[in-house]
PDB file of C-alpha atoms in Angstrom:
ATOM      1  CA  UNK Q  46     101.841 106.070  93.674  1.00 55.00           C
ATOM      2  CA  UNK Q  47     105.084 107.589  92.508  1.00 54.00           C
ATOM      3  CA  UNK Q  48     106.876 110.997  93.039  1.00 46.00           C
ATOM      4  CA  UNK Q  49     108.166 112.215  89.395  1.00 45.00           C
ATOM      5  CA  UNK Q  50     110.398 115.425  89.949  1.00 43.00           C
ATOM      6  CA  UNK Q  51     107.711 117.771  91.417  1.00 42.00           C
ATOM      7  CA  UNK Q  52     104.579 115.795  89.900  1.00 43.00           C
ATOM      8  CA  UNK Q  53     102.700 113.164  91.790  1.00 43.00           C
ATOM      9  CA  UNK Q  54     101.954 110.135  89.509  1.00 45.00           C
ATOM     10  CA  UNK Q  55      98.855 108.088  90.093  1.00 41.00           C
ATOM     11  CA  UNK Q  56      99.060 105.495  87.312  1.00 40.00           C
ATOM     12  CA  UNK Q  57      98.055 107.500  84.342  1.00 35.00           C
ATOM     13  CA  UNK Q  58      97.492 110.724  86.218  1.00 39.00           C
ATOM     14  CA  UNK Q  59      99.790 113.649  86.770  1.00 38.00           C
ATOM     15  CA  UNK Q  60      99.426 116.663  88.822  1.00 41.00           C
ATOM     16  CA  UNK Q  61     101.702 119.374  90.192  1.00 42.00           C
ATOM     17  CA  UNK Q  62     101.013 120.497  93.468  1.00 43.00           C
ATOM     18  CA  UNK Q  63     100.569 124.182  92.833  1.00 48.00           C
ATOM     19  CA  UNK Q  64      98.447 123.919  89.502  1.00 50.00           C
ATOM     20  CA  UNK Q  65      95.067 122.936  89.059  1.00 47.00           C
ATOM     21  CA  UNK Q  66      94.817 118.926  88.625  1.00 49.00           C
ATOM     22  CA  UNK Q  67      94.589 117.662  85.131  1.00 50.00           C
ATOM     23  CA  UNK Q  68      93.922 113.949  84.281  1.00 49.00           C
ATOM     24  CA  UNK Q  69      95.137 112.461  81.279  1.00 52.00           C
ATOM     25  CA  UNK Q  70      93.627 109.327  79.693  1.00 54.00           C
ATOM     26  CA  UNK Q  71      95.407 107.110  77.722  1.00 52.00           C
ATOM     27  CA  UNK Q  72      93.192 105.642  75.130  1.00 51.00           C
ATOM     28  CA  UNK Q  73      92.307 102.135  75.074  1.00 51.00           C
ATOM     29  CA  UNK Q  74      93.816  99.748  72.731  1.00 48.00           C
ATOM     30  CA  UNK Q  75      90.547  97.575  72.350  1.00 49.00           C
ATOM     31  CA  UNK Q  76      88.141  98.536  69.470  1.00 47.00           C
ATOM     32  CA  UNK Q  77      85.088 100.442  70.577  1.00 48.00           C
ATOM     33  CA  UNK Q  78      82.943  97.683  69.353  1.00 44.00           C
ATOM     34  CA  UNK Q  79      84.844  94.939  71.363  1.00 45.00           C
ATOM     35  CA  UNK Q  80      82.450  92.748  73.270  1.00 43.00           C
ATOM     36  CA  UNK Q  81      84.716  92.313  76.173  1.00 44.00           C
ATOM     37  CA  UNK Q  82      87.608  94.653  77.303  1.00 48.00           C
ATOM     38  CA  UNK Q  83      89.319  95.367  80.782  1.00 50.00           C
ATOM     39  CA  UNK Q  84      87.762  97.501  83.213  1.00 48.00           C
ATOM     40  CA  UNK Q  85      88.989 100.687  84.526  1.00 49.00           C
ATOM     41  CA  UNK Q  86      90.432  99.258  87.667  1.00 65.00           C
ATOM     42  CA  UNK Q  87      94.305 100.764  88.006  1.00 76.00           C
ATOM     43  CA  UNK Q  88      95.479  99.384  91.445  1.00 83.00           C
ATOM     44  CA  UNK Q  89      99.148  99.636  90.796  1.00 92.00           C
ATOM     45  CA  UNK Q  90     101.871 101.297  88.598  1.00 92.00           C
ATOM     46  CA  UNK Q  91     105.745 101.588  88.247  1.00 94.00           C
ATOM     47  CA  UNK Q  92     108.207 103.231  86.053  1.00 93.00           C
ATOM     48  CA  UNK Q  93     111.264 101.188  84.865  1.00 92.00           C
ATOM     49  CA  UNK Q  94     114.382 102.425  86.583  1.00 90.00           C
ATOM     50  CA  UNK Q  95     115.789 104.203  83.627  1.00 87.00           C
ATOM     51  CA  UNK Q  96     112.414 105.983  83.159  1.00 87.00           C
ATOM     52  CA  UNK Q  97     111.607 104.826  79.567  1.00 88.00           C
ATOM     53  CA  UNK Q  98     108.947 102.627  80.448  1.00 91.00           C
ATOM     54  CA  UNK Q  99     105.672 102.874  82.427  1.00 92.00           C
ATOM     55  CA  UNK Q 100     103.270  99.835  83.480  1.00 94.00           C
ATOM     56  CA  UNK Q 101     100.119  99.958  85.270  1.00 92.00           C
ATOM     57  CA  UNK Q 102      97.382  97.475  85.698  1.00 92.00           C
ATOM     58  CA  UNK Q 103      94.080  97.751  83.754  1.00 87.00           C
ATOM     59  CA  UNK Q 104      91.872  95.344  85.484  1.00 84.00           C
ATOM     60  CA  UNK Q 105      91.112  91.547  84.601  1.00 85.00           C
ATOM     61  CA  UNK Q 106      94.425  90.268  84.584  1.00 91.00           C
ATOM     62  CA  UNK Q 107      95.934  92.858  81.944  1.00 91.00           C
ATOM     63  CA  UNK Q 108      98.658  95.190  82.500  1.00 93.00           C
ATOM     64  CA  UNK Q 109      99.189  98.253  80.062  1.00 91.00           C
ATOM     65  CA  UNK Q 110     102.771  99.469  78.858  1.00 92.00           C
ATOM     66  CA  UNK Q 111     103.656 102.849  77.814  1.00 90.00           C
ATOM     67  CA  UNK Q 112     107.174 103.587  76.246  1.00 86.00           C
ATOM     68  CA  UNK Q 113     108.461 106.142  73.728  1.00 71.00           C
ATOM     69  CA  UNK Q 114     110.358 103.440  71.873  1.00 60.00           C
ATOM     70  CA  UNK Q 115     113.909 105.140  73.074  1.00 58.00           C
ATOM     71  CA  UNK Q 116     115.834 105.230  76.381  1.00 53.00           C
ATOM     72  CA  UNK Q 117     114.225 108.797  77.035  1.00 57.00           C
ATOM     73  CA  UNK Q 118     111.865 109.092  79.977  1.00 61.00           C
ATOM     74  CA  UNK Q 119     108.304 108.801  79.216  1.00 62.00           C
ATOM     75  CA  UNK Q 120     107.109 112.546  79.233  1.00 57.00           C
ATOM     76  CA  UNK Q 121     103.647 112.997  81.070  1.00 54.00           C
ATOM     77  CA  UNK Q 122     103.835 116.932  80.846  1.00 55.00           C
ATOM     78  CA  UNK Q 123     103.719 116.889  76.916  1.00 52.00           C
ATOM     79  CA  UNK Q 124     100.662 115.550  75.091  1.00 41.00           C
ATOM     80  CA  UNK Q 125     102.398 112.302  74.658  1.00 43.00           C
ATOM     81  CA  UNK Q 126     103.830 112.987  71.529  1.00 43.00           C
ATOM     82  CA  UNK Q 127     101.597 110.694  69.724  1.00 40.00           C
ATOM     83  CA  UNK Q 128     101.352 108.325  72.669  1.00 43.00           C
ATOM     84  CA  UNK Q 129      97.703 107.986  72.447  1.00 47.00           C
ATOM     85  CA  UNK Q 130      97.456 104.301  73.725  1.00 56.00           C
ATOM     86  CA  UNK Q 131      99.246 101.527  75.334  1.00 71.00           C
ATOM     87  CA  UNK Q 132     102.331 100.499  73.584  1.00 81.00           C
ATOM     88  CA  UNK Q 133     101.580  97.063  74.485  1.00 88.00           C
ATOM     89  CA  UNK Q 134      99.007  95.079  76.744  1.00 91.00           C
ATOM     90  CA  UNK Q 135     100.348  91.972  78.710  1.00 94.00           C
ATOM     91  CA  UNK Q 136      97.675  89.374  79.601  1.00 94.00           C
ATOM     92  CA  UNK Q 137      98.936  87.902  83.121  1.00 95.00           C
ATOM     93  CA  UNK Q 138      95.798  85.433  83.141  1.00 93.00           C
ATOM     94  CA  UNK Q 139      94.547  86.697  86.546  1.00 93.00           C
ATOM     95  CA  UNK Q 140      94.262  89.458  88.492  1.00 92.00           C
ATOM     96  CA  UNK Q 141      97.359  91.835  88.984  1.00 95.00           C
ATOM     97  CA  UNK Q 142      97.562  92.847  92.617  1.00 96.00           C
ATOM     98  CA  UNK Q 143     101.284  94.310  92.573  1.00 97.00           C
ATOM     99  CA  UNK Q 144     104.035  95.037  90.065  1.00 97.00           C
ATOM    100  CA  UNK Q 145     107.496  96.428  90.117  1.00 97.00           C
ATOM    101  CA  UNK Q 146     110.315  96.937  87.695  1.00 97.00           C
ATOM    102  CA  UNK Q 147     113.552  94.950  88.321  1.00 95.00           C
ATOM    103  CA  UNK Q 148     117.363  95.863  87.433  1.00 93.00           C
ATOM    104  CA  UNK Q 149     118.579  93.900  84.855  1.00 90.00           C
ATOM    105  CA  UNK Q 150     120.233  90.601  85.863  1.00 87.00           C
ATOM    106  CA  UNK Q 151     123.775  90.345  84.228  1.00 84.00           C
ATOM    107  CA  UNK Q 152     124.453  86.993  82.882  1.00 80.00           C
ATOM    108  CA  UNK Q 153     120.800  85.775  82.583  1.00 79.00           C
ATOM    109  CA  UNK Q 154     119.704  85.280  78.827  1.00 77.00           C
ATOM    110  CA  UNK Q 155     116.110  86.184  79.597  1.00 79.00           C
ATOM    111  CA  UNK Q 156     116.408  89.005  82.258  1.00 84.00           C
ATOM    112  CA  UNK Q 157     119.606  91.113  81.074  1.00 81.00           C
ATOM    113  CA  UNK Q 158     117.826  93.934  79.933  1.00 84.00           C
ATOM    114  CA  UNK Q 159     116.341  97.249  81.389  1.00 85.00           C
ATOM    115  CA  UNK Q 160     112.276  96.209  80.940  1.00 92.00           C
ATOM    116  CA  UNK Q 161     112.000  93.437  83.442  1.00 95.00           C
ATOM    117  CA  UNK Q 162     108.704  93.705  85.146  1.00 97.00           C
ATOM    118  CA  UNK Q 163     107.471  91.478  87.886  1.00 98.00           C
ATOM    119  CA  UNK Q 164     103.659  91.169  88.403  1.00 98.00           C
ATOM    120  CA  UNK Q 165     102.258  89.467  91.436  1.00 98.00           C
ATOM    121  CA  UNK Q 166      98.951  87.916  91.221  1.00 96.00           C
ATOM    122  CA  UNK Q 167      96.036  87.295  92.974  1.00 95.00           C
ATOM    123  CA  UNK Q 168      96.180  83.751  93.639  1.00 95.00           C
ATOM    124  CA  UNK Q 169      99.684  83.844  94.551  1.00 97.00           C
ATOM    125  CA  UNK Q 170     102.202  83.294  91.548  1.00 98.00           C
ATOM    126  CA  UNK Q 171     104.608  86.169  90.439  1.00 98.00           C
ATOM    127  CA  UNK Q 172     105.237  86.218  86.751  1.00 98.00           C
ATOM    128  CA  UNK Q 173     108.313  88.071  85.554  1.00 97.00           C
ATOM    129  CA  UNK Q 174     108.018  89.557  81.952  1.00 96.00           C
ATOM    130  CA  UNK Q 175     110.028  91.420  79.287  1.00 94.00           C
ATOM    131  CA  UNK Q 176     107.639  94.537  79.194  1.00 94.00           C
ATOM    132  CA  UNK Q 177     108.736  95.323  75.691  1.00 91.00           C
ATOM    133  CA  UNK Q 178     108.101  92.014  73.900  1.00 92.00           C
ATOM    134  CA  UNK Q 179     105.596  90.481  76.512  1.00 94.00           C
ATOM    135  CA  UNK Q 180     107.458  87.404  76.767  1.00 94.00           C
ATOM    136  CA  UNK Q 181     107.649  85.480  80.071  1.00 95.00           C
ATOM    137  CA  UNK Q 182     110.913  85.330  81.588  1.00 94.00           C
ATOM    138  CA  UNK Q 183     110.020  83.193  84.905  1.00 95.00           C
ATOM    139  CA  UNK Q 184     107.298  82.361  86.948  1.00 97.00           C
ATOM    140  CA  UNK Q 185     107.708  82.116  90.785  1.00 98.00           C
ATOM    141  CA  UNK Q 186     105.242  79.894  92.850  1.00 97.00           C
ATOM    142  CA  UNK Q 187     105.247  79.699  96.412  1.00 97.00           C
ATOM    143  CA  UNK Q 188     102.590  82.005  97.765  1.00 98.00           C
ATOM    144  CA  UNK Q 189      99.029  80.490  98.512  1.00 97.00           C
ATOM    145  CA  UNK Q 190      97.098  83.994  98.315  1.00 97.00           C
ATOM    146  CA  UNK Q 191      97.013  87.358  96.847  1.00 97.00           C
ATOM    147  CA  UNK Q 192     100.778  89.061  96.220  1.00 98.00           C
ATOM    148  CA  UNK Q 193     100.382  92.323  97.901  1.00 97.00           C
ATOM    149  CA  UNK Q 194     103.739  93.941  97.414  1.00 98.00           C
ATOM    150  CA  UNK Q 195     106.967  93.458  95.694  1.00 98.00           C
ATOM    151  CA  UNK Q 196     110.210  95.212  96.431  1.00 98.00           C
ATOM    152  CA  UNK Q 197     113.669  94.746  95.008  1.00 96.00           C
ATOM    153  CA  UNK Q 198     117.283  95.002  97.300  1.00 95.00           C
ATOM    154  CA  UNK Q 199     119.483  97.959  96.702  1.00 93.00           C
ATOM    155  CA  UNK Q 200     123.239  97.630  95.691  1.00 83.00           C
ATOM    156  CA  UNK Q 201     122.899  94.745  93.141  1.00 80.00           C
ATOM    157  CA  UNK Q 202     122.013  91.962  95.186  1.00 88.00           C
ATOM    158  CA  UNK Q 203     119.497  90.740  92.873  1.00 92.00           C
ATOM    159  CA  UNK Q 204     117.172  89.682  95.773  1.00 96.00           C
ATOM    160  CA  UNK Q 205     113.178  90.153  95.228  1.00 97.00           C
ATOM    161  CA  UNK Q 206     111.094  90.377  98.298  1.00 98.00           C
ATOM    162  CA  UNK Q 207     107.181  89.587  98.057  1.00 98.00           C
ATOM    163  CA  UNK Q 208     104.528  89.857 100.617  1.00 98.00           C
ATOM    164  CA  UNK Q 209     101.239  88.135 100.703  1.00 98.00           C
ATOM    165  CA  UNK Q 210      97.858  87.769 102.304  1.00 98.00           C
ATOM    166  CA  UNK Q 211      99.239  84.348 103.333  1.00 98.00           C
ATOM    167  CA  UNK Q 212     100.954  86.335 106.243  1.00 98.00           C
ATOM    168  CA  UNK Q 213     104.429  85.419 104.806  1.00 98.00           C
ATOM    169  CA  UNK Q 214     107.289  87.250 103.098  1.00 98.00           C
ATOM    170  CA  UNK Q 215     109.477  85.557 100.674  1.00 98.00           C
ATOM    171  CA  UNK Q 216     112.932  86.083  99.397  1.00 98.00           C
ATOM    172  CA  UNK Q 217     113.836  85.033  95.636  1.00 97.00           C
ATOM    173  CA  UNK Q 218     117.135  85.226  94.174  1.00 96.00           C
ATOM    174  CA  UNK Q 219     116.645  86.302  90.642  1.00 94.00           C
ATOM    175  CA  UNK Q 220     120.284  85.621  89.829  1.00 92.00           C
ATOM    176  CA  UNK Q 221     119.592  82.060  90.603  1.00 93.00           C
ATOM    177  CA  UNK Q 222     116.899  81.572  88.057  1.00 92.00           C
ATOM    178  CA  UNK Q 223     114.396  82.788  90.853  1.00 94.00           C
ATOM    179  CA  UNK Q 224     114.846  80.434  93.385  1.00 96.00           C
ATOM    180  CA  UNK Q 225     113.048  80.749  96.581  1.00 97.00           C
ATOM    181  CA  UNK Q 226     115.786  81.262  99.378  1.00 97.00           C
ATOM    182  CA  UNK Q 227     113.720  81.906 102.555  1.00 97.00           C
ATOM    183  CA  UNK Q 228     110.093  82.622 104.000  1.00 98.00           C
ATOM    184  CA  UNK Q 229     109.765  85.090 106.715  1.00 98.00           C
ATOM    185  CA  UNK Q 230     107.085  84.763 109.417  1.00 97.00           C
ATOM    186  CA  UNK Q 231     106.135  87.173 112.143  1.00 97.00           C
ATOM    187  CA  UNK Q 232     102.878  88.642 111.001  1.00 98.00           C
ATOM    188  CA  UNK Q 233      99.471  87.280 112.334  1.00 97.00           C
ATOM    189  CA  UNK Q 234      97.267  88.596 109.964  1.00 97.00           C
ATOM    190  CA  UNK Q 235      97.512  89.475 106.201  1.00 98.00           C
ATOM    191  CA  UNK Q 236     100.465  91.549 104.730  1.00 98.00           C
ATOM    192  CA  UNK Q 237      99.472  94.684 102.833  1.00 98.00           C
ATOM    193  CA  UNK Q 238     102.915  95.889 102.029  1.00 98.00           C
ATOM    194  CA  UNK Q 239     106.700  95.586 102.132  1.00 98.00           C
ATOM    195  CA  UNK Q 240     109.760  97.807 101.350  1.00 98.00           C
ATOM    196  CA  UNK Q 241     113.497  97.316 101.153  1.00 98.00           C
ATOM    197  CA  UNK Q 242     115.498 100.427 102.527  1.00 97.00           C
ATOM    198  CA  UNK Q 243     117.006 102.491  99.673  1.00 96.00           C
ATOM    199  CA  UNK Q 244     120.336 102.530 101.509  1.00 95.00           C
ATOM    200  CA  UNK Q 245     120.702  99.182 103.585  1.00 95.00           C
ATOM    201  CA  UNK Q 246     120.236  95.930 101.683  1.00 93.00           C
ATOM    202  CA  UNK Q 247     119.462  94.228 104.963  1.00 95.00           C
ATOM    203  CA  UNK Q 248     116.604  96.503 106.128  1.00 97.00           C
ATOM    204  CA  UNK Q 249     113.093  95.434 105.220  1.00 98.00           C
ATOM    205  CA  UNK Q 250     109.963  96.992 106.517  1.00 98.00           C
ATOM    206  CA  UNK Q 251     106.716  95.076 106.296  1.00 98.00           C
ATOM    207  CA  UNK Q 252     103.103  96.167 107.331  1.00 98.00           C
ATOM    208  CA  UNK Q 253      99.787  94.471 107.673  1.00 98.00           C
ATOM    209  CA  UNK Q 254      96.648  93.725 109.455  1.00 96.00           C
ATOM    210  CA  UNK Q 255      96.316  93.896 113.235  1.00 94.00           C
ATOM    211  CA  UNK Q 256      98.211  97.095 113.512  1.00 95.00           C
ATOM    212  CA  UNK Q 257     101.650  95.429 112.574  1.00 98.00           C
ATOM    213  CA  UNK Q 258     104.497  97.318 111.665  1.00 98.00           C
ATOM    214  CA  UNK Q 259     107.775  95.300 111.195  1.00 98.00           C
ATOM    215  CA  UNK Q 260     111.121  95.970 110.537  1.00 98.00           C
ATOM    216  CA  UNK Q 261     113.655  93.182 109.530  1.00 98.00           C
ATOM    217  CA  UNK Q 262     117.148  92.590 109.559  1.00 96.00           C
ATOM    218  CA  UNK Q 263     118.377  90.367 106.532  1.00 95.00           C
ATOM    219  CA  UNK Q 264     121.508  89.052 107.533  1.00 91.00           C
ATOM    220  CA  UNK Q 265     121.795  87.091 104.291  1.00 92.00           C
ATOM    221  CA  UNK Q 266     119.500  85.613 101.735  1.00 94.00           C
ATOM    222  CA  UNK Q 267     118.694  82.646 103.814  1.00 94.00           C
ATOM    223  CA  UNK Q 268     118.857  84.180 107.274  1.00 94.00           C
ATOM    224  CA  UNK Q 269     117.010  86.827 109.193  1.00 95.00           C
ATOM    225  CA  UNK Q 270     116.966  88.142 112.894  1.00 91.00           C
ATOM    226  CA  UNK Q 271     114.009  88.346 114.967  1.00 94.00           C
ATOM    227  CA  UNK Q 272     112.019  91.455 113.635  1.00 97.00           C
ATOM    228  CA  UNK Q 273     111.328  94.504 115.535  1.00 97.00           C
ATOM    229  CA  UNK Q 274     107.739  95.534 115.875  1.00 98.00           C
ATOM    230  CA  UNK Q 275     106.964  99.327 115.896  1.00 98.00           C
ATOM    231  CA  UNK Q 276     103.753 100.065 117.812  1.00 97.00           C
ATOM    232  CA  UNK Q 277     101.565 103.223 117.318  1.00 95.00           C
ATOM    233  CA  UNK Q 278      98.746 102.451 114.965  1.00 95.00           C
ATOM    234  CA  UNK Q 279      95.241 102.204 116.078  1.00 92.00           C
ATOM    235  CA  UNK Q 280      94.064  99.986 112.934  1.00 94.00           C
ATOM    236  CA  UNK Q 281      95.299  97.915 109.996  1.00 95.00           C
ATOM    237  CA  UNK Q 282      98.388  99.137 108.394  1.00 97.00           C
ATOM    238  CA  UNK Q 283      98.017  99.532 104.569  1.00 96.00           C
ATOM    239  CA  UNK Q 284     101.353 101.158 102.870  1.00 97.00           C
ATOM    240  CA  UNK Q 285     104.749 102.040 103.897  1.00 98.00           C
ATOM    241  CA  UNK Q 286     107.805 104.294 102.237  1.00 98.00           C
ATOM    242  CA  UNK Q 287     111.288 104.998 103.045  1.00 98.00           C
ATOM    243  CA  UNK Q 288     112.877 108.240 102.806  1.00 97.00           C
ATOM    244  CA  UNK Q 289     115.422 108.445 100.123  1.00 96.00           C
ATOM    245  CA  UNK Q 290     118.478 108.557 102.754  1.00 96.00           C
ATOM    246  CA  UNK Q 291     116.698 105.428 104.439  1.00 97.00           C
ATOM    247  CA  UNK Q 292     116.731 107.376 107.807  1.00 96.00           C
ATOM    248  CA  UNK Q 293     112.750 107.664 107.968  1.00 97.00           C
ATOM    249  CA  UNK Q 294     109.934 105.039 107.589  1.00 98.00           C
ATOM    250  CA  UNK Q 295     106.349 106.227 106.820  1.00 97.00           C
ATOM    251  CA  UNK Q 296     103.637 104.025 107.300  1.00 98.00           C
ATOM    252  CA  UNK Q 297      99.722 104.754 106.226  1.00 95.00           C
ATOM    253  CA  UNK Q 298      96.986 103.050 108.286  1.00 94.00           C
ATOM    254  CA  UNK Q 299      93.218 102.875 108.403  1.00 92.00           C
ATOM    255  CA  UNK Q 300      93.175 104.894 111.546  1.00 92.00           C
ATOM    256  CA  UNK Q 301      93.501 107.946 109.308  1.00 89.00           C
ATOM    257  CA  UNK Q 302      96.917 108.658 110.221  1.00 92.00           C
ATOM    258  CA  UNK Q 303     100.571 108.534 108.833  1.00 95.00           C
ATOM    259  CA  UNK Q 304     103.278 108.074 111.295  1.00 96.00           C
ATOM    260  CA  UNK Q 305     106.924 108.887 110.335  1.00 97.00           C
ATOM    261  CA  UNK Q 306     109.121 106.739 112.289  1.00 98.00           C
ATOM    262  CA  UNK Q 307     113.164 107.251 113.179  1.00 97.00           C
ATOM    263  CA  UNK Q 308     114.302 103.313 112.059  1.00 96.00           C
ATOM    264  CA  UNK Q 309     117.426 103.885 114.175  1.00 95.00           C
ATOM    265  CA  UNK Q 310     115.858 104.595 117.429  1.00 96.00           C
ATOM    266  CA  UNK Q 311     112.578 102.818 116.424  1.00 96.00           C
ATOM    267  CA  UNK Q 312     110.765 105.771 117.724  1.00 96.00           C
ATOM    268  CA  UNK Q 313     107.809 107.984 116.275  1.00 97.00           C
ATOM    269  CA  UNK Q 314     109.075 111.298 114.622  1.00 96.00           C
ATOM    270  CA  UNK Q 315     105.546 112.888 114.067  1.00 94.00           C
ATOM    271  CA  UNK Q 316     101.804 111.708 113.356  1.00 94.00           C
ATOM    272  CA  UNK Q 317      99.914 113.209 110.645  1.00 92.00           C
ATOM    273  CA  UNK Q 318      96.429 112.934 110.245  1.00 86.00           C
ATOM    274  CA  UNK Q 319      93.631 112.868 107.563  1.00 83.00           C
ATOM    275  CA  UNK Q 320      91.153 114.060 110.475  1.00 79.00           C
ATOM    276  CA  UNK Q 321      91.455 116.934 112.850  1.00 77.00           C
ATOM    277  CA  UNK Q 322      91.317 116.516 115.581  1.00 76.00           C
ATOM    278  CA  UNK Q 323      92.758 112.907 115.580  1.00 76.00           C
ATOM    279  CA  UNK Q 324      89.762 110.507 116.155  1.00 77.00           C
ATOM    280  CA  UNK Q 325      89.107 108.536 119.667  1.00 79.00           C
ATOM    281  CA  UNK Q 326      90.700 104.974 119.552  1.00 80.00           C
ATOM    282  CA  UNK Q 327      87.383 103.364 118.982  1.00 72.00           C
ATOM    283  CA  UNK Q 328      86.610 105.565 116.198  1.00 70.00           C
ATOM    284  CA  UNK Q 329      89.858 105.308 114.466  1.00 74.00           C
ATOM    285  CA  UNK Q 330      89.899 101.343 114.801  1.00 70.00           C
ATOM    286  CA  UNK Q 331      86.450 101.059 112.930  1.00 73.00           C
ATOM    287  CA  UNK Q 332      85.282 102.001 109.626  1.00 73.00           C
ATOM    288  CA  UNK Q 333      86.013 105.954 110.051  1.00 74.00           C
ATOM    289  CA  UNK Q 334      85.768 106.750 106.331  1.00 77.00           C
ATOM    290  CA  UNK Q 335      89.355 108.120 106.265  1.00 84.00           C
ATOM    291  CA  UNK Q 336      91.487 105.069 105.462  1.00 87.00           C
ATOM    292  CA  UNK Q 337      94.802 106.065 104.474  1.00 91.00           C
ATOM    293  CA  UNK Q 338      95.553 103.945 101.104  1.00 91.00           C
ATOM    294  CA  UNK Q 339      98.991 104.855 100.204  1.00 92.00           C
ATOM    295  CA  UNK Q 340     102.106 106.949 101.274  1.00 95.00           C
ATOM    296  CA  UNK Q 341     105.169 108.117  99.325  1.00 94.00           C
ATOM    297  CA  UNK Q 342     108.462 110.199  99.747  1.00 95.00           C
ATOM    298  CA  UNK Q 343     109.411 112.803  96.914  1.00 92.00           C
ATOM    299  CA  UNK Q 344     112.989 112.012  95.580  1.00 90.00           C
ATOM    300  CA  UNK Q 345     114.509 114.811  97.467  1.00 92.00           C
ATOM    301  CA  UNK Q 346     113.012 113.555 100.744  1.00 92.00           C
ATOM    302  CA  UNK Q 347     111.369 117.082 101.514  1.00 91.00           C
ATOM    303  CA  UNK Q 348     107.749 116.076 100.951  1.00 92.00           C
ATOM    304  CA  UNK Q 349     105.511 113.073 101.937  1.00 94.00           C
ATOM    305  CA  UNK Q 350     102.241 112.571 100.237  1.00 92.00           C
ATOM    306  CA  UNK Q 351      99.532 110.459 101.455  1.00 91.00           C
ATOM    307  CA  UNK Q 352      96.123 109.341  99.568  1.00 88.00           C
ATOM    308  CA  UNK Q 353      92.971 108.468 101.555  1.00 86.00           C
ATOM    309  CA  UNK Q 354      89.370 107.310 100.889  1.00 80.00           C
ATOM    310  CA  UNK Q 355      88.062 110.676 102.338  1.00 71.00           C
ATOM    311  CA  UNK Q 356      86.552 111.897  99.056  1.00 63.00           C
ATOM    312  CA  UNK Q 357      89.918 111.329  97.273  1.00 55.00           C
ATOM    313  CA  UNK Q 358      91.938 113.675  99.273  1.00 61.00           C
ATOM    314  CA  UNK Q 359      95.654 113.717  98.904  1.00 67.00           C
ATOM    315  CA  UNK Q 360      97.616 115.489 101.511  1.00 69.00           C
ATOM    316  CA  UNK Q 361     101.318 116.735 100.841  1.00 72.00           C
ATOM    317  CA  UNK Q 362     103.349 117.257 103.818  1.00 71.00           C
ATOM    318  CA  UNK Q 363     106.403 119.651 103.539  1.00 62.00           C
TER     319      UNK Q 363
END
């Protein structure tokens, strides 16, 4: 889920909060008579840092790439200007469970470009691609289960952090040919998401099963202190997002709530719910039908959006 100016982007869909939702379909690049084609299963998406490339999972191990062929942003407000299908389809070999565009890596022959795409896969590897050519730039092996999230360090550190259902986070030095520098352990259950602070290259958040929310302080790429656990959710935590100034962290949980945290004081700022009144602890801790699947801040930090499994309801908090 991404904010693009005032529009909320859900993979190939865009809507403005004040307008009737409009769904834009990108036509399949597979022939209509094809006996086998990817299913309609979009689970993750991302824009390149310069906004000129958009990537999203197609299901069955494929990733769709949409670009306008120059350095201008992909324009979802226009009728695509002839962009009626994927510019390219990349076969990742197995189901894609997370993806993120990386900044160019200066001095790297394969990775010194603006369309560097990392894809986390179901069995644990992370494949890094040139999204424009479809060439593999690197393959990172160490996770033993589904890679659930990928996040890149700010301020030019060239560090990629991945989270996995194997209960670990791993730090990869992309400037050193993707060398795995550190494995971080604290979660007792599967990790569902991780996110670097946009302003502090040492601050990282991770969330997972068992109500777990952790804040990590990475001293360097090979050392971290003991993480701080934030207590408040009553069910598995599925998503996390930082405000643009790095002062707030939002976490979404299966307990039907979104909690906004002050990361300095490690305290709750506000609890937002998809149910009113808020459910009891017993109901919140079970299959309540209101699991929050994703949270995101707008670019200016004035809005927070959450998606939930309650009839596809999207809430925008101002």
